[in-house]
Short mmCIF file of N, CA and C in Angstrom, two decimals:
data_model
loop_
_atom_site.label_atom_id
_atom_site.label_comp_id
_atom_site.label_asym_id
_atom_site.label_seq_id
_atom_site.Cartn_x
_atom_site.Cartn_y
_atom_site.Cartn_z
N UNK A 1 -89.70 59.86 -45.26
CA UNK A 1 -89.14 58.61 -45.75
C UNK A 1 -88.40 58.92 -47.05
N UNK A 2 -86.81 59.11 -46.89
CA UNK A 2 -86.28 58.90 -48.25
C UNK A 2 -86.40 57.26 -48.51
N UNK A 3 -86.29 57.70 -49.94
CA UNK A 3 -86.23 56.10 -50.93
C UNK A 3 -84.91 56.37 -51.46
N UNK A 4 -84.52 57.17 -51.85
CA UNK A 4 -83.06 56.74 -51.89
C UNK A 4 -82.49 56.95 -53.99
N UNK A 5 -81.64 56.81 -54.39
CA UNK A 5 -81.41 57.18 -55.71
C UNK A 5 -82.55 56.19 -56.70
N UNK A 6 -83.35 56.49 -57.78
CA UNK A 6 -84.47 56.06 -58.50
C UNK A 6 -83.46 55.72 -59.71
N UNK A 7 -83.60 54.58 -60.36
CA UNK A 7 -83.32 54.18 -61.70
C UNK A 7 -84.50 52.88 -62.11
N UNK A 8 -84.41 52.93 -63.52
CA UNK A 8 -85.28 52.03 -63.92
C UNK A 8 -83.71 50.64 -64.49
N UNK A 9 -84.24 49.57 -64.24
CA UNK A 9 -83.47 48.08 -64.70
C UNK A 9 -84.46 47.44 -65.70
N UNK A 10 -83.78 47.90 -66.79
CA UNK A 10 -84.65 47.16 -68.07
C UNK A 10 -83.89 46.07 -67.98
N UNK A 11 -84.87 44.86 -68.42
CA UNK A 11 -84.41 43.64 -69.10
C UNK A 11 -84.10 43.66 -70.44
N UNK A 12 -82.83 43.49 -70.69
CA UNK A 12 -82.69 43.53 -72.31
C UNK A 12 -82.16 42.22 -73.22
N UNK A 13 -82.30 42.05 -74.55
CA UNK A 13 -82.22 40.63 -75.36
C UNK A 13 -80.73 40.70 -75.37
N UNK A 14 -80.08 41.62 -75.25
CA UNK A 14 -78.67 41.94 -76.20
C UNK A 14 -78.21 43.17 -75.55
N UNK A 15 -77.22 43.08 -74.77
CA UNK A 15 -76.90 43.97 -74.03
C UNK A 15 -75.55 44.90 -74.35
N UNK A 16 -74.89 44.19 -75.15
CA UNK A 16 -74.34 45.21 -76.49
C UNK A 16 -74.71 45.77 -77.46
N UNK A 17 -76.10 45.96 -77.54
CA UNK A 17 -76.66 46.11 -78.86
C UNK A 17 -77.68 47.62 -77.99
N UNK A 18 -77.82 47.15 -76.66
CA UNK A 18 -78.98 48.08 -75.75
C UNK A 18 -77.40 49.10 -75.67
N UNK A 19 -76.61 48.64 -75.01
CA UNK A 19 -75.39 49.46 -74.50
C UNK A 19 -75.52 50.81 -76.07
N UNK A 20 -74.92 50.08 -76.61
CA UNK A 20 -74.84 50.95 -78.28
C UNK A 20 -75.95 51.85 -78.44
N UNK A 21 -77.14 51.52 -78.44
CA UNK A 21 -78.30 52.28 -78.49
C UNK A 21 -78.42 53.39 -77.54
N UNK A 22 -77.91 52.94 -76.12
CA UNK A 22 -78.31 53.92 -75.11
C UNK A 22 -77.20 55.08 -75.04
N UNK A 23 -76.52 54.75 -75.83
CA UNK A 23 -74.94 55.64 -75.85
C UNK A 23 -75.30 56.55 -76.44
N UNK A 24 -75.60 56.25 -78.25
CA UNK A 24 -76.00 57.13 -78.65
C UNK A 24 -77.19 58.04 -78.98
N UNK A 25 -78.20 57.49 -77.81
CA UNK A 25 -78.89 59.12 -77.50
C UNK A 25 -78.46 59.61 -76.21
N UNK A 26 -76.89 59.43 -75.89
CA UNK A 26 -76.62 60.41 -74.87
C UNK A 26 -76.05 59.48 -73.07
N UNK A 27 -76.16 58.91 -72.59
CA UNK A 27 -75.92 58.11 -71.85
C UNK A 27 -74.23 57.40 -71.81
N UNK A 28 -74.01 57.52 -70.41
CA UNK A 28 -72.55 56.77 -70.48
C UNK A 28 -72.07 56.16 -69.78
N UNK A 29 -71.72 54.64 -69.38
CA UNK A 29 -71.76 53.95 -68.40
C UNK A 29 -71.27 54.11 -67.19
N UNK A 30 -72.01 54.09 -66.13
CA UNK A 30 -71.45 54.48 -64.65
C UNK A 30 -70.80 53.43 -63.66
N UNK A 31 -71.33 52.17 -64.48
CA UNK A 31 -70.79 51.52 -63.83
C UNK A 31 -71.43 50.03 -63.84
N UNK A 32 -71.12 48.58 -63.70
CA UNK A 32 -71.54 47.42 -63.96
C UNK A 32 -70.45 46.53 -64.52
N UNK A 33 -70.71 45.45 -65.75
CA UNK A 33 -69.99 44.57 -65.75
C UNK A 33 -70.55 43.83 -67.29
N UNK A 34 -70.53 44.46 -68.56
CA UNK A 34 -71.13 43.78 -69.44
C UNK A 34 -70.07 42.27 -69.69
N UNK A 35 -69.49 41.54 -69.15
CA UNK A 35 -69.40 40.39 -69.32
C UNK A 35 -70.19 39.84 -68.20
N UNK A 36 -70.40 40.47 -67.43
CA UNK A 36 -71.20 39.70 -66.49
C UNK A 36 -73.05 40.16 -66.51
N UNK A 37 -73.40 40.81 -67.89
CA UNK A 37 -74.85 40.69 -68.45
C UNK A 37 -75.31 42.23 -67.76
N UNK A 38 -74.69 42.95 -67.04
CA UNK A 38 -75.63 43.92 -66.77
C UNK A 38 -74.38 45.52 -66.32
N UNK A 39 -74.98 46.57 -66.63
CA UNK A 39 -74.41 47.72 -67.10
C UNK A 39 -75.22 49.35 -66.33
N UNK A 40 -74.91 49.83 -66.03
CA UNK A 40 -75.40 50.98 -65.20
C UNK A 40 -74.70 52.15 -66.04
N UNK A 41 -76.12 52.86 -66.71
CA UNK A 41 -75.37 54.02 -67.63
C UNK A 41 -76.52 55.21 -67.06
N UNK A 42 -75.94 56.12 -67.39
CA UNK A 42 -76.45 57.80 -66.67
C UNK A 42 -76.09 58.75 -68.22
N UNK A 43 -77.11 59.88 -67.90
CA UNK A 43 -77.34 60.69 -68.95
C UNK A 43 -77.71 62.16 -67.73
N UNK A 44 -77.20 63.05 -67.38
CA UNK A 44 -77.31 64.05 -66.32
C UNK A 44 -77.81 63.11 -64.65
N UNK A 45 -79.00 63.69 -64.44
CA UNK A 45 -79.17 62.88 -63.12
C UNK A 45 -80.15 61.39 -63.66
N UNK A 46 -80.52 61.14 -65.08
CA UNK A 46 -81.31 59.89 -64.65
C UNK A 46 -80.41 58.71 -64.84
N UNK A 47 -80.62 57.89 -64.68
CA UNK A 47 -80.45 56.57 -64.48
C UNK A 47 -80.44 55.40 -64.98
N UNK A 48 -80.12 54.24 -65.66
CA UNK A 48 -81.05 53.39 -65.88
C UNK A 48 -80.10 52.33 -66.15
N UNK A 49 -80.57 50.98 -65.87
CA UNK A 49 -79.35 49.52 -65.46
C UNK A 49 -79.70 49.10 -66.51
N UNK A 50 -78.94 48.30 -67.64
CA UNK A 50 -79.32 47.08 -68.48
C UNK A 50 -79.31 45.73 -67.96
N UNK A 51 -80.21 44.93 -67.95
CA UNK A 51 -79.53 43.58 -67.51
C UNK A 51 -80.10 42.69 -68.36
N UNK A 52 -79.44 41.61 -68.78
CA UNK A 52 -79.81 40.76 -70.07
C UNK A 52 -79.63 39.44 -69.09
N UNK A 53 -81.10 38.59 -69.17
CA UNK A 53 -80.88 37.48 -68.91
C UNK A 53 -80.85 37.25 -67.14
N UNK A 54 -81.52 38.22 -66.31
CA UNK A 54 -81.39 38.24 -65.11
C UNK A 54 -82.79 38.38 -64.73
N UNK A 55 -83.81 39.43 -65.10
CA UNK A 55 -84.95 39.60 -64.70
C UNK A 55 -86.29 39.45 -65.78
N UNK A 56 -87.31 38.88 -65.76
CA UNK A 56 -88.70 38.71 -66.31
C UNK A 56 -89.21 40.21 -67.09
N UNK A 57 -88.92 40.98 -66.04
CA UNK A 57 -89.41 42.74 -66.76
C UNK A 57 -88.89 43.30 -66.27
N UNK A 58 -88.98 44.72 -66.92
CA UNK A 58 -88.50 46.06 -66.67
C UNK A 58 -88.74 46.61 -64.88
N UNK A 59 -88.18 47.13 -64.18
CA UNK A 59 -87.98 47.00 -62.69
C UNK A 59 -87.90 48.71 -62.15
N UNK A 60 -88.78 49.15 -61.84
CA UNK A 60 -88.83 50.46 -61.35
C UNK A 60 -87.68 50.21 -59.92
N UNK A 61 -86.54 50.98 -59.32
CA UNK A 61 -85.55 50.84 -58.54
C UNK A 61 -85.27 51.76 -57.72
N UNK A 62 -85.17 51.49 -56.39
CA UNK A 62 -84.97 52.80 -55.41
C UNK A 62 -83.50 52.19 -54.57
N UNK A 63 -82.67 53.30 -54.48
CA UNK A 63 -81.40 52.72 -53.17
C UNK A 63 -81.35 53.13 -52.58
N UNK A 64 -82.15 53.05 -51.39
CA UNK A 64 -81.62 53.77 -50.04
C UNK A 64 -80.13 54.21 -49.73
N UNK A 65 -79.98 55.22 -49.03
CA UNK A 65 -78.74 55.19 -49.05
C UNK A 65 -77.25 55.83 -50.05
N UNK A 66 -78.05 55.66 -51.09
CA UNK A 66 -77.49 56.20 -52.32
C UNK A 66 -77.89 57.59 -53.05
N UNK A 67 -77.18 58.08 -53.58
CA UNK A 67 -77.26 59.30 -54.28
C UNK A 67 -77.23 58.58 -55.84
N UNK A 68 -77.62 59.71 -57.07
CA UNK A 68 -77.81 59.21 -58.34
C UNK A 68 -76.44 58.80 -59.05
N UNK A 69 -75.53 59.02 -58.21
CA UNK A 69 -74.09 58.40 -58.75
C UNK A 69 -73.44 57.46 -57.79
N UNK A 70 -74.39 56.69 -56.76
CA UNK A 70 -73.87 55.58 -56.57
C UNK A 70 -73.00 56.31 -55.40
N UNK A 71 -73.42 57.48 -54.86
CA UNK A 71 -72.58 58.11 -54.06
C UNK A 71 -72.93 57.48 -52.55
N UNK A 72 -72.40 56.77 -51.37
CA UNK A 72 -73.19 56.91 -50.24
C UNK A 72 -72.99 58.62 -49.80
N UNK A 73 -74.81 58.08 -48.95
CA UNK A 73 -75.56 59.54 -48.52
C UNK A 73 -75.34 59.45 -46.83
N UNK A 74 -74.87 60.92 -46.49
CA UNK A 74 -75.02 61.02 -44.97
C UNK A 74 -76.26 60.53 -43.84
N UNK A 75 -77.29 60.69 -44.48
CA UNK A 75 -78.59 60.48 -43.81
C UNK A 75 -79.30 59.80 -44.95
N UNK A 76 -79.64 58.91 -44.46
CA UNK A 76 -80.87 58.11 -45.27
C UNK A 76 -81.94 57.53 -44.28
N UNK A 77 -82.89 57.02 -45.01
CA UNK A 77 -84.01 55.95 -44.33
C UNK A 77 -83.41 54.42 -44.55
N UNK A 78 -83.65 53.63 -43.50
CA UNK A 78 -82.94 52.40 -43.66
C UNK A 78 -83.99 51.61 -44.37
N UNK A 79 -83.47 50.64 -45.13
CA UNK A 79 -84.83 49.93 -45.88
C UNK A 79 -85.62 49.18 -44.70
N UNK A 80 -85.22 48.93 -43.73
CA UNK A 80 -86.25 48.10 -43.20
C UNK A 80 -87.12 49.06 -42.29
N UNK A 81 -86.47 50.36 -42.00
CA UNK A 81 -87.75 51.47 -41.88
C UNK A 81 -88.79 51.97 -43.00
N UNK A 82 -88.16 51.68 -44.05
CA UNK A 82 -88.73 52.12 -45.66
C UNK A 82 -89.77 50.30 -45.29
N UNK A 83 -89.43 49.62 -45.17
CA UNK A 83 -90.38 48.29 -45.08
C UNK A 83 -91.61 47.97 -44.11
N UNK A 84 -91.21 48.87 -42.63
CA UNK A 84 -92.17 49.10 -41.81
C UNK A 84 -92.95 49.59 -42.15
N UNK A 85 -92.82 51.21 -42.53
CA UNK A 85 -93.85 52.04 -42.93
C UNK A 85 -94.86 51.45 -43.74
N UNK A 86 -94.22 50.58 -45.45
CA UNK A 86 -95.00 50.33 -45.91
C UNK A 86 -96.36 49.01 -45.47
N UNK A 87 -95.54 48.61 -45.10
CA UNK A 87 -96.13 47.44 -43.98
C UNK A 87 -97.44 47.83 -43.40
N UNK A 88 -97.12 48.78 -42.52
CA UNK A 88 -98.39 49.42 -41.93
C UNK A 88 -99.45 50.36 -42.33
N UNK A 89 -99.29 50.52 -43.92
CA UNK A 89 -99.99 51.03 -44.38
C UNK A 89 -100.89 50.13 -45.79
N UNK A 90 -100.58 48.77 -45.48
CA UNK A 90 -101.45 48.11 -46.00
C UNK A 90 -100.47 47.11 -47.64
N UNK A 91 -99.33 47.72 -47.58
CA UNK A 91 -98.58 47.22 -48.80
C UNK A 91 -98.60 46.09 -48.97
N UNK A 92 -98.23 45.41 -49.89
CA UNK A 92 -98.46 43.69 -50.05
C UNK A 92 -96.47 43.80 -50.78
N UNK A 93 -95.85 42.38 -49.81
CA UNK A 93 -94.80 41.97 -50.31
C UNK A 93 -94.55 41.22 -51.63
N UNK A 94 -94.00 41.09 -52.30
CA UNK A 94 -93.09 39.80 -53.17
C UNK A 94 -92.40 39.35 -52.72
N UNK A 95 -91.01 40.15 -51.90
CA UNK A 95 -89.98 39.84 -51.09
C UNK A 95 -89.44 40.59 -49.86
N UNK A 96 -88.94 40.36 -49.12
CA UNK A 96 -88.97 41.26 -47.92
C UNK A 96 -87.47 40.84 -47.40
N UNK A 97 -86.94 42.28 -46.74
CA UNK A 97 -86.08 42.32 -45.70
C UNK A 97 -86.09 41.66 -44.80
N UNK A 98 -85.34 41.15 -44.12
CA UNK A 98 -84.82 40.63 -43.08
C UNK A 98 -85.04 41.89 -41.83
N UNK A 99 -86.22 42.07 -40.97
CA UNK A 99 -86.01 42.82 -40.44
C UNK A 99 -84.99 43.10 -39.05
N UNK A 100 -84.54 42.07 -38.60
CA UNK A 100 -83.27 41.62 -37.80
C UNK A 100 -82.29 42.10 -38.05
N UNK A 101 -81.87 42.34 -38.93
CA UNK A 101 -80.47 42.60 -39.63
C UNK A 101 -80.45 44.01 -39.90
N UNK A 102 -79.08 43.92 -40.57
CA UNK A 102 -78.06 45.36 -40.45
C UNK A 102 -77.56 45.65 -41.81
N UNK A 103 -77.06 46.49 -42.40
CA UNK A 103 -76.54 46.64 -43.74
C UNK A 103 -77.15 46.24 -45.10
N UNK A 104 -77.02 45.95 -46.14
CA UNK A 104 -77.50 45.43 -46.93
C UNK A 104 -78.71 44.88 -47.00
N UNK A 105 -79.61 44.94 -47.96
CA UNK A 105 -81.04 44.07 -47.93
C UNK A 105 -81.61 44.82 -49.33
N UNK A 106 -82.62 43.96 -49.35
CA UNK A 106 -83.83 44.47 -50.37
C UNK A 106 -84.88 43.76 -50.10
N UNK A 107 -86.00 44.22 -50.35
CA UNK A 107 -87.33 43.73 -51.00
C UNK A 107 -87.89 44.50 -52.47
N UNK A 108 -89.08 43.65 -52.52
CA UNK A 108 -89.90 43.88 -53.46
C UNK A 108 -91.25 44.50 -53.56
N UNK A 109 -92.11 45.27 -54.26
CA UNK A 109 -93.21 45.47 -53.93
C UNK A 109 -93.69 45.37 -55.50
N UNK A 110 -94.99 45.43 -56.10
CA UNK A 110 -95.83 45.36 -57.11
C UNK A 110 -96.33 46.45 -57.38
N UNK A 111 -96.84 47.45 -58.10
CA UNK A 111 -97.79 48.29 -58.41
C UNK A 111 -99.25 47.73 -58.41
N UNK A 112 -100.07 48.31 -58.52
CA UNK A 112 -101.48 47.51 -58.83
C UNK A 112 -101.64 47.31 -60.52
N UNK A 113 -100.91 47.56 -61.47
CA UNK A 113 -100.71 47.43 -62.19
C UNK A 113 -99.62 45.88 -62.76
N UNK A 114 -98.88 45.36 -61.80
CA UNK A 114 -97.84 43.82 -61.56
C UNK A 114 -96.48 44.88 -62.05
N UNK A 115 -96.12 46.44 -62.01
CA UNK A 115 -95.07 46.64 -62.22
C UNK A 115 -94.09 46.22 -60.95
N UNK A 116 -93.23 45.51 -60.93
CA UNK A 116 -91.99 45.33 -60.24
C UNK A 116 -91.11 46.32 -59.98
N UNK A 117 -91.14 46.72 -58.34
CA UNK A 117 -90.55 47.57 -57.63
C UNK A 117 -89.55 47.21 -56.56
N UNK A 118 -88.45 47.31 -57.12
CA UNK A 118 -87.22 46.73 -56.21
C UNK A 118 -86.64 47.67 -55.10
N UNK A 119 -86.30 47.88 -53.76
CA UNK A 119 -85.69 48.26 -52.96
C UNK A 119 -84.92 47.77 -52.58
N UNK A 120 -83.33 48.24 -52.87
CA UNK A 120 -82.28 47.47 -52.57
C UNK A 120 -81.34 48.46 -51.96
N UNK A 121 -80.71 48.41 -50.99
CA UNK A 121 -79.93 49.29 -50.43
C UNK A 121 -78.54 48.24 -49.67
N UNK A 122 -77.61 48.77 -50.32
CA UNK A 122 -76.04 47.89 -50.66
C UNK A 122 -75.00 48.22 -49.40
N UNK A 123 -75.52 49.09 -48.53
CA UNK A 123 -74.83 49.40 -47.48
C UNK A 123 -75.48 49.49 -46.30
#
């Protein structure tokens, strides 16, 4: 089972102020929309989204499908095979795929800890 490219989506107060900060220890935006509250910046292979004003907490993130630059991947696991598996091994939802469907989707899962784990796969 690939999961697909890993980034973390912090929630931030000030997303010009996070942008600025994350720049200069090294990070450089890959891609997003700071008028539209949220920003995708990279530092070698990690990762990590700003979004101000969109999510409750910080969001552990997997993309099927994706490589760490947003690249599509030749072979992946489809999320709603990534949703079966977990399914049958006892996982508990927040939100769930559409398992009917084709392209695009996400769900959610929890840690046992309430960390928020997003699976979203855009293709």
């Amino acid at each position: 089972m690939q999961l697909g490219a890993f980034s973390i989506s912090l929630t931030v107060k000030d997303i010009h102020a996070s942008k600025d900060f994350y720049e200069k220890i090294g990070f450089e935006t890959l891609g997003g929309d700071i008028e539209q509250n949220w920003l995708i910046l990279k530092n070698g292979s990690t990762v990590i989204g700003l979004f101000q004003g969109m999510f409750e907490k910080n969001i552990l993130t997997f993309n099927p499908g994706w490589d760490e630059n947003a690249q599509n991947l030749d072979s992946f696991t489809d999320i709603r095979n990534i949703q079966k598996t977990l399914k049958a091994k006892g996982v508990q939802f927040t939100s769930e795929a559409d398992e009917t469907s084709e392209g695009p989707a996400s769900f959610t899962i929890e840690d046992p800890d309430g960390n928020p784990i997003l699976f979203d796969q855009h293709r």
